[in-house]
Amino acid sequence: MLVTGVEFGQLITIFIMAIALGLDAFSLGIGIGMKGIRLLDIFKISMVIGIFHIIMPLMGIFMGQYVSLLLGNVATAAGGCLLILLGSHMVYSSIRGEEATSFDHRSLWGLTIFALSVSIDSFSVGVSLGMFATDILLTVLVFGLFGALLSVAGLLVGRRVNGWVGEYGEAFGGLILLAFGIKFLL
């Protein structure tokens, strides 16, 4: 199967967005990991985050496709604006130093709230992607994989280092989403 330049560019875009979205899980994982966490808990948290990083953008993609049918060409600009807003908010939150509220990662409720909090931006990105032609299955699987892998990395790093890395990870992810939003508008 031969991949064209456009398809390769879309694949690279999906991977970069997946990394950007996973950086939120990475940065918050560092904070949790610094409090001390067992390897079994790291596995459970990462799997739930991976699942949420599949479900949330999938719901967003379907909503984005619906909006695209309603709005036509205006949907592309709306998707770009949405990415700009989301990226700007991530950078702003990072600079402002907003931290995730503490939760009990061993409880089902706490784990669900944490996974939802780091995956909610995936929904917004999914809405934007739903307004463009994209391979839905590949997109959500890549998002889920990177969400899980980066949360594992963040939790493990958090067990080893101080908190300075977390805020920069979220800011970097926000800048990436901001750049893609601008790209979609041009």
Tab-separated table of C-alpha atoms in Angstrom:
chain	number	residue	atom	x	y	z
A	1	MET	CA	0.000	0.000	0.000
A	2	LEU	CA	1.536	3.284	-1.152
A	3	VAL	CA	1.148	6.304	1.100
A	4	THR	CA	0.809	9.670	-0.635
A	5	GLY	CA	2.389	12.869	0.631
A	6	VAL	CA	-0.960	14.167	1.876
A	7	GLU	CA	-1.690	10.929	3.770
A	8	PHE	CA	1.802	10.958	5.281
A	9	GLY	CA	1.316	14.577	6.359
A	10	GLN	CA	-2.013	13.700	7.985
A	11	LEU	CA	-0.395	10.754	9.782
A	12	ILE	CA	2.397	12.965	11.120
A	13	THR	CA	-0.201	15.533	12.223
A	14	ILE	CA	-2.147	12.841	14.103
A	15	PHE	CA	1.017	11.631	15.856
A	16	ILE	CA	2.057	15.154	16.849
A	17	MET	CA	-1.440	15.935	18.155
A	18	ALA	CA	-1.482	12.654	20.073
A	19	ILE	CA	1.796	13.584	21.724
A	20	ALA	CA	0.528	17.083	22.504
A	21	LEU	CA	-2.613	15.687	24.119
A	22	GLY	CA	-0.633	13.036	25.988
A	23	LEU	CA	1.660	15.678	27.462
A	24	ASP	CA	-1.188	16.777	29.713
A	25	ALA	CA	-1.381	13.254	31.163
A	26	PHE	CA	2.415	13.236	31.367
A	27	SER	CA	2.625	16.501	33.293
A	28	LEU	CA	-0.162	15.653	35.738
A	29	GLY	CA	1.261	12.143	36.104
A	30	ILE	CA	4.516	13.636	37.318
A	31	GLY	CA	2.694	15.339	40.168
A	32	ILE	CA	0.933	12.153	41.186
A	33	GLY	CA	4.074	10.076	40.814
A	34	MET	CA	5.941	12.451	43.121
A	35	LYS	CA	3.495	11.634	45.904
A	36	GLY	CA	4.548	7.993	45.671
A	37	ILE	CA	2.728	5.406	43.617
A	38	ARG	CA	2.876	1.643	43.142
A	39	LEU	CA	3.591	0.105	39.740
A	40	LEU	CA	0.179	-1.604	39.702
A	41	ASP	CA	-1.485	1.783	40.203
A	42	ILE	CA	0.620	3.229	37.376
A	43	PHE	CA	-0.650	0.455	35.105
A	44	LYS	CA	-4.308	0.988	36.096
A	45	ILE	CA	-4.166	4.767	35.761
A	46	SER	CA	-2.454	4.567	32.379
A	47	MET	CA	-4.930	2.058	30.978
A	48	VAL	CA	-7.907	4.162	32.064
A	49	ILE	CA	-6.309	7.303	30.610
A	50	GLY	CA	-5.648	5.421	27.353
A	51	ILE	CA	-9.294	4.347	27.186
A	52	PHE	CA	-10.484	7.893	27.857
A	53	HIS	CA	-8.068	9.176	25.188
A	54	ILE	CA	-9.941	6.889	22.766
A	55	ILE	CA	-13.509	7.568	23.902
A	56	MET	CA	-13.309	11.355	24.249
A	57	PRO	CA	-11.865	12.159	20.794
A	58	LEU	CA	-14.186	9.574	19.233
A	59	MET	CA	-17.185	11.396	20.671
A	60	GLY	CA	-15.647	14.679	19.535
A	61	ILE	CA	-15.017	13.390	16.003
A	62	PHE	CA	-18.635	12.321	15.629
A	63	MET	CA	-19.813	15.687	16.902
A	64	GLY	CA	-17.358	17.445	14.563
A	65	GLN	CA	-18.629	15.472	11.578
A	66	TYR	CA	-22.174	16.474	12.428
A	67	VAL	CA	-21.177	20.128	12.768
A	68	SER	CA	-19.278	19.892	9.492
A	69	LEU	CA	-22.409	18.642	7.711
A	70	LEU	CA	-24.357	21.572	9.111
A	71	LEU	CA	-21.814	24.312	8.508
A	72	GLY	CA	-19.832	23.142	5.483
A	73	ASN	CA	-16.657	25.191	4.848
A	74	VAL	CA	-17.169	27.295	7.961
A	75	ALA	CA	-16.418	24.143	9.984
A	76	THR	CA	-12.720	24.220	9.010
A	77	ALA	CA	-12.303	27.711	10.447
A	78	ALA	CA	-14.307	26.741	13.524
A	79	GLY	CA	-12.074	23.700	14.071
A	80	GLY	CA	-8.947	25.831	13.757
A	81	CYS	CA	-10.331	28.388	16.210
A	82	LEU	CA	-11.207	25.618	18.648
A	83	LEU	CA	-7.622	24.300	18.558
A	84	ILE	CA	-6.279	27.836	19.059
A	85	LEU	CA	-8.524	28.331	22.090
A	86	LEU	CA	-7.634	24.951	23.570
A	87	GLY	CA	-3.895	25.445	23.013
A	88	SER	CA	-4.041	28.968	24.443
A	89	HIS	CA	-5.879	27.713	27.519
A	90	MET	CA	-3.293	24.973	28.097
A	91	VAL	CA	-0.441	27.508	27.859
A	92	TYR	CA	-2.294	29.977	30.095
A	93	SER	CA	-3.026	27.305	32.712
A	94	SER	CA	0.600	26.259	32.686
A	95	ILE	CA	1.905	29.803	33.089
A	96	ARG	CA	-0.624	30.573	35.783
A	97	GLY	CA	0.404	27.444	37.638
A	98	GLU	CA	-3.031	25.864	37.960
A	99	GLU	CA	-2.695	22.416	39.411
A	100	ALA	CA	-4.979	19.438	39.359
A	101	THR	CA	-6.931	18.929	42.536
A	102	SER	CA	-5.769	16.042	44.625
A	103	PHE	CA	-7.652	12.790	44.215
A	104	ASP	CA	-7.429	9.231	45.429
A	105	HIS	CA	-6.071	7.349	42.410
A	106	ARG	CA	-6.953	4.043	44.063
A	107	SER	CA	-10.714	4.718	44.040
A	108	LEU	CA	-12.823	4.213	40.920
A	109	TRP	CA	-14.315	7.699	41.268
A	110	GLY	CA	-10.928	9.393	41.696
A	111	LEU	CA	-9.405	7.473	38.806
A	112	THR	CA	-12.335	8.334	36.543
A	113	ILE	CA	-12.202	12.028	37.428
A	114	PHE	CA	-8.450	12.157	36.824
A	115	ALA	CA	-8.706	10.349	33.471
A	116	LEU	CA	-11.544	12.633	32.406
A	117	SER	CA	-9.614	15.744	33.418
A	118	VAL	CA	-6.582	14.823	31.294
A	119	SER	CA	-8.728	13.601	28.391
A	120	ILE	CA	-11.277	16.401	28.072
A	121	ASP	CA	-9.043	18.327	25.683
A	122	SER	CA	-9.058	15.223	23.451
A	123	PHE	CA	-12.787	15.766	22.995
A	124	SER	CA	-12.214	19.300	21.693
A	125	VAL	CA	-9.469	18.147	19.358
A	126	GLY	CA	-11.764	15.346	18.201
A	127	VAL	CA	-14.432	17.919	17.311
A	128	SER	CA	-11.852	19.772	15.226
A	129	LEU	CA	-10.658	16.580	13.539
A	130	GLY	CA	-14.233	15.522	12.838
A	131	MET	CA	-14.572	18.598	10.657
A	132	PHE	CA	-11.737	17.326	8.455
A	133	ALA	CA	-11.347	14.047	6.605
A	134	THR	CA	-9.434	11.725	8.918
A	135	ASP	CA	-9.100	8.001	9.552
A	136	ILE	CA	-11.200	7.729	12.713
A	137	LEU	CA	-9.954	4.345	13.936
A	138	LEU	CA	-6.288	5.193	13.416
A	139	THR	CA	-6.707	8.602	15.053
A	140	VAL	CA	-8.388	7.404	18.243
A	141	LEU	CA	-6.057	4.408	18.619
A	142	VAL	CA	-2.982	6.629	18.270
A	143	PHE	CA	-4.470	9.123	20.753
A	144	GLY	CA	-5.189	6.289	23.211
A	145	LEU	CA	-1.746	4.746	22.804
A	146	PHE	CA	0.101	8.018	23.361
A	147	GLY	CA	-2.204	8.990	26.232
A	148	ALA	CA	-1.415	5.721	28.000
A	149	LEU	CA	2.317	5.737	27.210
A	150	LEU	CA	2.849	9.344	28.239
A	151	SER	CA	0.898	8.848	31.463
A	152	VAL	CA	3.129	5.862	32.302
A	153	ALA	CA	6.168	7.997	31.526
A	154	GLY	CA	4.884	10.891	33.651
A	155	LEU	CA	4.032	8.681	36.606
A	156	LEU	CA	7.431	6.962	36.457
A	157	VAL	CA	9.304	10.244	36.048
A	158	GLY	CA	7.295	11.683	38.933
A	159	ARG	CA	8.624	8.939	41.156
A	160	ARG	CA	12.146	10.136	40.359
A	161	VAL	CA	12.235	13.946	39.873
A	162	ASN	CA	10.982	17.242	41.219
A	163	GLY	CA	7.885	19.056	39.906
A	164	TRP	CA	9.491	21.522	37.470
A	165	VAL	CA	8.968	19.283	34.410
A	166	GLY	CA	5.178	19.102	34.641
A	167	GLU	CA	4.323	22.719	33.925
A	168	TYR	CA	6.587	22.814	30.886
A	169	GLY	CA	5.022	19.675	29.420
A	170	GLU	CA	1.539	21.171	29.495
A	171	ALA	CA	2.777	24.464	28.009
A	172	PHE	CA	4.568	22.630	25.198
A	173	GLY	CA	1.443	20.599	24.386
A	174	GLY	CA	-0.614	23.799	24.330
A	175	LEU	CA	1.821	25.450	21.916
A	176	ILE	CA	1.570	22.482	19.557
A	177	LEU	CA	-2.238	22.622	19.517
A	178	LEU	CA	-2.092	26.397	19.058
A	179	ALA	CA	0.221	25.969	16.052
A	180	PHE	CA	-2.079	23.407	14.434
A	181	GLY	CA	-5.067	25.673	14.994
A	182	ILE	CA	-3.279	28.488	13.173
A	183	LYS	CA	-2.276	26.064	10.404
A	184	PHE	CA	-5.914	25.031	9.901
A	185	LEU	CA	-6.952	28.675	9.591
A	186	LEU	CA	-4.334	29.468	6.918
